[in-house]
Amino acid sequence: MILVGAIVQVYLPWYTMGMAFGIISYLLLLPSRSAFVVGGGAGFILWALAAIWMDKQFPSTLPGRMAQLLPLGGSVMALYLLTGVFGGLTGALWSWAGSKLRGSH
C-alpha cells in the first residue's frame, strides 16, 4: 500500500492515496479490521515520511511557523506526527470502506 500510495500521490491529488488503499483492500479481500489497521499504518508512514523528506529536501521556515501557529509548542517533529495521523486516518477509513464494499467482516 505504501508503494502504490507514494506513486499515485506523485501525479494525482492527496486523496487518491485513500482511493488506492480502498481499491487494494477490495481486491485483496482484506477483512475490515485488517484493512483499517494496515491502511492506517501505511497512510501514517507514507505521510509522516513524506513530510520529513520534503522538509529535508527543500528547507523552509514554514514547518516551524506552522508548529508555532498550531498548539504543538513549536515542535516540528510533532507537526510531522500530526501529518502522519491525518494520513493514517485517511488511509484507514478508505481501506475500511474498500473492504466493506466486498462485505468483509
PDB file of C-alpha atoms in Angstrom:
ATOM      1  CA  MET A   1       0.000   0.000   0.000  1.00  0.00           C
ATOM      2  CA  ILE A   2       2.862   2.379   0.777  1.00  0.00           C
ATOM      3  CA  LEU A   3       4.410   1.903  -2.654  1.00  0.00           C
ATOM      4  CA  VAL A   4       1.116   2.367  -4.517  1.00  0.00           C
ATOM      5  CA  GLY A   5       0.202   5.354  -2.327  1.00  0.00           C
ATOM      6  CA  ALA A   6       3.548   7.009  -2.982  1.00  0.00           C
ATOM      7  CA  ILE A   7       3.241   6.521  -6.732  1.00  0.00           C
ATOM      8  CA  VAL A   8      -0.290   7.883  -7.053  1.00  0.00           C
ATOM      9  CA  GLN A   9       0.451  10.894  -4.854  1.00  0.00           C
ATOM     10  CA  VAL A  10       3.279  11.984  -7.122  1.00  0.00           C
ATOM     11  CA  TYR A  11       0.893  12.503 -10.028  1.00  0.00           C
ATOM     12  CA  LEU A  12      -2.581  12.889  -8.500  1.00  0.00           C
ATOM     13  CA  PRO A  13      -4.255  14.819  -5.634  1.00  0.00           C
ATOM     14  CA  TRP A  14      -3.738  13.901  -1.967  1.00  0.00           C
ATOM     15  CA  TYR A  15      -6.965  11.925  -1.597  1.00  0.00           C
ATOM     16  CA  THR A  16      -6.041   9.437  -4.327  1.00  0.00           C
ATOM     17  CA  MET A  17      -3.868   7.630  -1.786  1.00  0.00           C
ATOM     18  CA  GLY A  18      -7.029   6.741   0.102  1.00  0.00           C
ATOM     19  CA  MET A  19      -8.823   5.678  -3.050  1.00  0.00           C
ATOM     20  CA  ALA A  20      -5.904   3.427  -3.972  1.00  0.00           C
ATOM     21  CA  PHE A  21      -5.958   1.891  -0.483  1.00  0.00           C
ATOM     22  CA  GLY A  22      -9.684   1.225  -0.804  1.00  0.00           C
ATOM     23  CA  ILE A  23      -9.209  -0.463  -4.161  1.00  0.00           C
ATOM     24  CA  ILE A  24      -6.358  -2.584  -2.793  1.00  0.00           C
ATOM     25  CA  SER A  25      -8.453  -3.645   0.218  1.00  0.00           C
ATOM     26  CA  TYR A  26     -11.332  -4.506  -2.088  1.00  0.00           C
ATOM     27  CA  LEU A  27      -9.209  -6.534  -4.498  1.00  0.00           C
ATOM     28  CA  LEU A  28      -7.241  -8.373  -1.803  1.00  0.00           C
ATOM     29  CA  LEU A  29     -10.412  -9.259   0.130  1.00  0.00           C
ATOM     30  CA  LEU A  30      -8.961  -7.843   3.335  1.00  0.00           C
ATOM     31  CA  PRO A  31     -11.142  -8.223   6.430  1.00  0.00           C
ATOM     32  CA  SER A  32     -12.437  -4.905   7.742  1.00  0.00           C
ATOM     33  CA  ARG A  33     -10.268  -4.799  10.860  1.00  0.00           C
ATOM     34  CA  SER A  34      -7.107  -5.748   8.985  1.00  0.00           C
ATOM     35  CA  ALA A  35      -7.834  -3.242   6.231  1.00  0.00           C
ATOM     36  CA  PHE A  36      -8.316  -0.474   8.802  1.00  0.00           C
ATOM     37  CA  VAL A  37      -5.068  -1.258  10.625  1.00  0.00           C
ATOM     38  CA  VAL A  38      -2.942  -1.816   7.517  1.00  0.00           C
ATOM     39  CA  GLY A  39      -4.359   1.230   5.728  1.00  0.00           C
ATOM     40  CA  GLY A  40      -3.848   3.384   8.803  1.00  0.00           C
ATOM     41  CA  GLY A  41      -0.285   2.257   9.291  1.00  0.00           C
ATOM     42  CA  ALA A  42       0.580   2.692   5.625  1.00  0.00           C
ATOM     43  CA  GLY A  43      -1.001   6.160   5.477  1.00  0.00           C
ATOM     44  CA  PHE A  44       0.785   7.245   8.656  1.00  0.00           C
ATOM     45  CA  ILE A  45       4.172   6.051   7.448  1.00  0.00           C
ATOM     46  CA  LEU A  46       3.707   7.487   3.967  1.00  0.00           C
ATOM     47  CA  TRP A  47       2.626  10.969   5.057  1.00  0.00           C
ATOM     48  CA  ALA A  48       4.992  11.307   8.012  1.00  0.00           C
ATOM     49  CA  LEU A  49       7.999  10.256   5.949  1.00  0.00           C
ATOM     50  CA  ALA A  50       6.909  12.461   3.048  1.00  0.00           C
ATOM     51  CA  ALA A  51       6.707  15.478   5.376  1.00  0.00           C
ATOM     52  CA  ILE A  52      10.162  14.790   6.796  1.00  0.00           C
ATOM     53  CA  TRP A  53      11.668  14.135   3.358  1.00  0.00           C
ATOM     54  CA  MET A  54      10.200  17.304   1.835  1.00  0.00           C
ATOM     55  CA  ASP A  55      11.451  19.409   4.729  1.00  0.00           C
ATOM     56  CA  LYS A  56      14.957  17.969   4.353  1.00  0.00           C
ATOM     57  CA  GLN A  57      14.990  18.330   0.551  1.00  0.00           C
ATOM     58  CA  PHE A  58      13.523  21.829   0.479  1.00  0.00           C
ATOM     59  CA  PRO A  59      14.420  23.610   3.731  1.00  0.00           C
ATOM     60  CA  SER A  60      11.910  26.238   4.743  1.00  0.00           C
ATOM     61  CA  THR A  61      10.786  28.138   7.806  1.00  0.00           C
ATOM     62  CA  LEU A  62       7.157  27.144   7.141  1.00  0.00           C
ATOM     63  CA  PRO A  63       7.112  23.931   9.241  1.00  0.00           C
ATOM     64  CA  GLY A  64       8.499  25.811  12.225  1.00  0.00           C
ATOM     65  CA  ARG A  65       5.987  28.608  11.797  1.00  0.00           C
ATOM     66  CA  MET A  66       3.122  26.117  11.460  1.00  0.00           C
ATOM     67  CA  ALA A  67       4.287  24.339  14.616  1.00  0.00           C
ATOM     68  CA  GLN A  68       4.141  27.709  16.394  1.00  0.00           C
ATOM     69  CA  LEU A  69       0.695  28.508  14.991  1.00  0.00           C
ATOM     70  CA  LEU A  70      -0.804  25.141  15.961  1.00  0.00           C
ATOM     71  CA  PRO A  71      -0.816  24.132  19.640  1.00  0.00           C
ATOM     72  CA  LEU A  72       2.316  21.993  19.228  1.00  0.00           C
ATOM     73  CA  GLY A  73       4.699  24.045  21.336  1.00  0.00           C
ATOM     74  CA  GLY A  74       6.799  24.869  18.286  1.00  0.00           C
ATOM     75  CA  SER A  75       7.817  21.231  17.772  1.00  0.00           C
ATOM     76  CA  VAL A  76       8.343  20.459  14.115  1.00  0.00           C
ATOM     77  CA  MET A  77       8.547  16.739  14.951  1.00  0.00           C
ATOM     78  CA  ALA A  78       5.052  16.969  16.472  1.00  0.00           C
ATOM     79  CA  LEU A  79       3.919  18.554  13.202  1.00  0.00           C
ATOM     80  CA  TYR A  80       5.327  15.576  11.296  1.00  0.00           C
ATOM     81  CA  LEU A  81       3.491  13.200  13.638  1.00  0.00           C
ATOM     82  CA  LEU A  82       0.252  15.164  13.216  1.00  0.00           C
ATOM     83  CA  THR A  83       0.673  14.961   9.448  1.00  0.00           C
ATOM     84  CA  GLY A  84       1.146  11.211   9.804  1.00  0.00           C
ATOM     85  CA  VAL A  85      -2.009  10.941  11.913  1.00  0.00           C
ATOM     86  CA  PHE A  86      -4.068  12.654   9.218  1.00  0.00           C
ATOM     87  CA  GLY A  87      -2.547  10.382   6.571  1.00  0.00           C
ATOM     88  CA  GLY A  88      -3.239   7.382   8.781  1.00  0.00           C
ATOM     89  CA  LEU A  89      -6.876   8.354   9.255  1.00  0.00           C
ATOM     90  CA  THR A  90      -7.287   8.880   5.524  1.00  0.00           C
ATOM     91  CA  GLY A  91      -5.724   5.518   4.699  1.00  0.00           C
ATOM     92  CA  ALA A  92      -7.583   3.654   7.445  1.00  0.00           C
ATOM     93  CA  LEU A  93     -11.031   4.947   6.541  1.00  0.00           C
ATOM     94  CA  TRP A  94     -10.626   4.414   2.807  1.00  0.00           C
ATOM     95  CA  SER A  95      -9.208   0.918   3.321  1.00  0.00           C
ATOM     96  CA  TRP A  96     -12.046   0.048   5.679  1.00  0.00           C
ATOM     97  CA  ALA A  97     -14.582   1.348   3.147  1.00  0.00           C
ATOM     98  CA  GLY A  98     -12.974  -0.714   0.373  1.00  0.00           C
ATOM     99  CA  SER A  99     -13.162  -3.865   2.470  1.00  0.00           C
ATOM    100  CA  LYS A 100     -16.784  -3.157   3.363  1.00  0.00           C
ATOM    101  CA  LEU A 101     -17.721  -2.988  -0.332  1.00  0.00           C
ATOM    102  CA  ARG A 102     -16.985  -6.708  -0.502  1.00  0.00           C
ATOM    103  CA  GLY A 103     -18.903  -7.360   2.697  1.00  0.00           C
ATOM    104  CA  SER A 104     -15.841  -8.474   4.668  1.00  0.00           C
ATOM    105  CA  HIS A 105     -16.296  -8.670   8.431  1.00  0.00           C
TER     106      HIS A 105
END
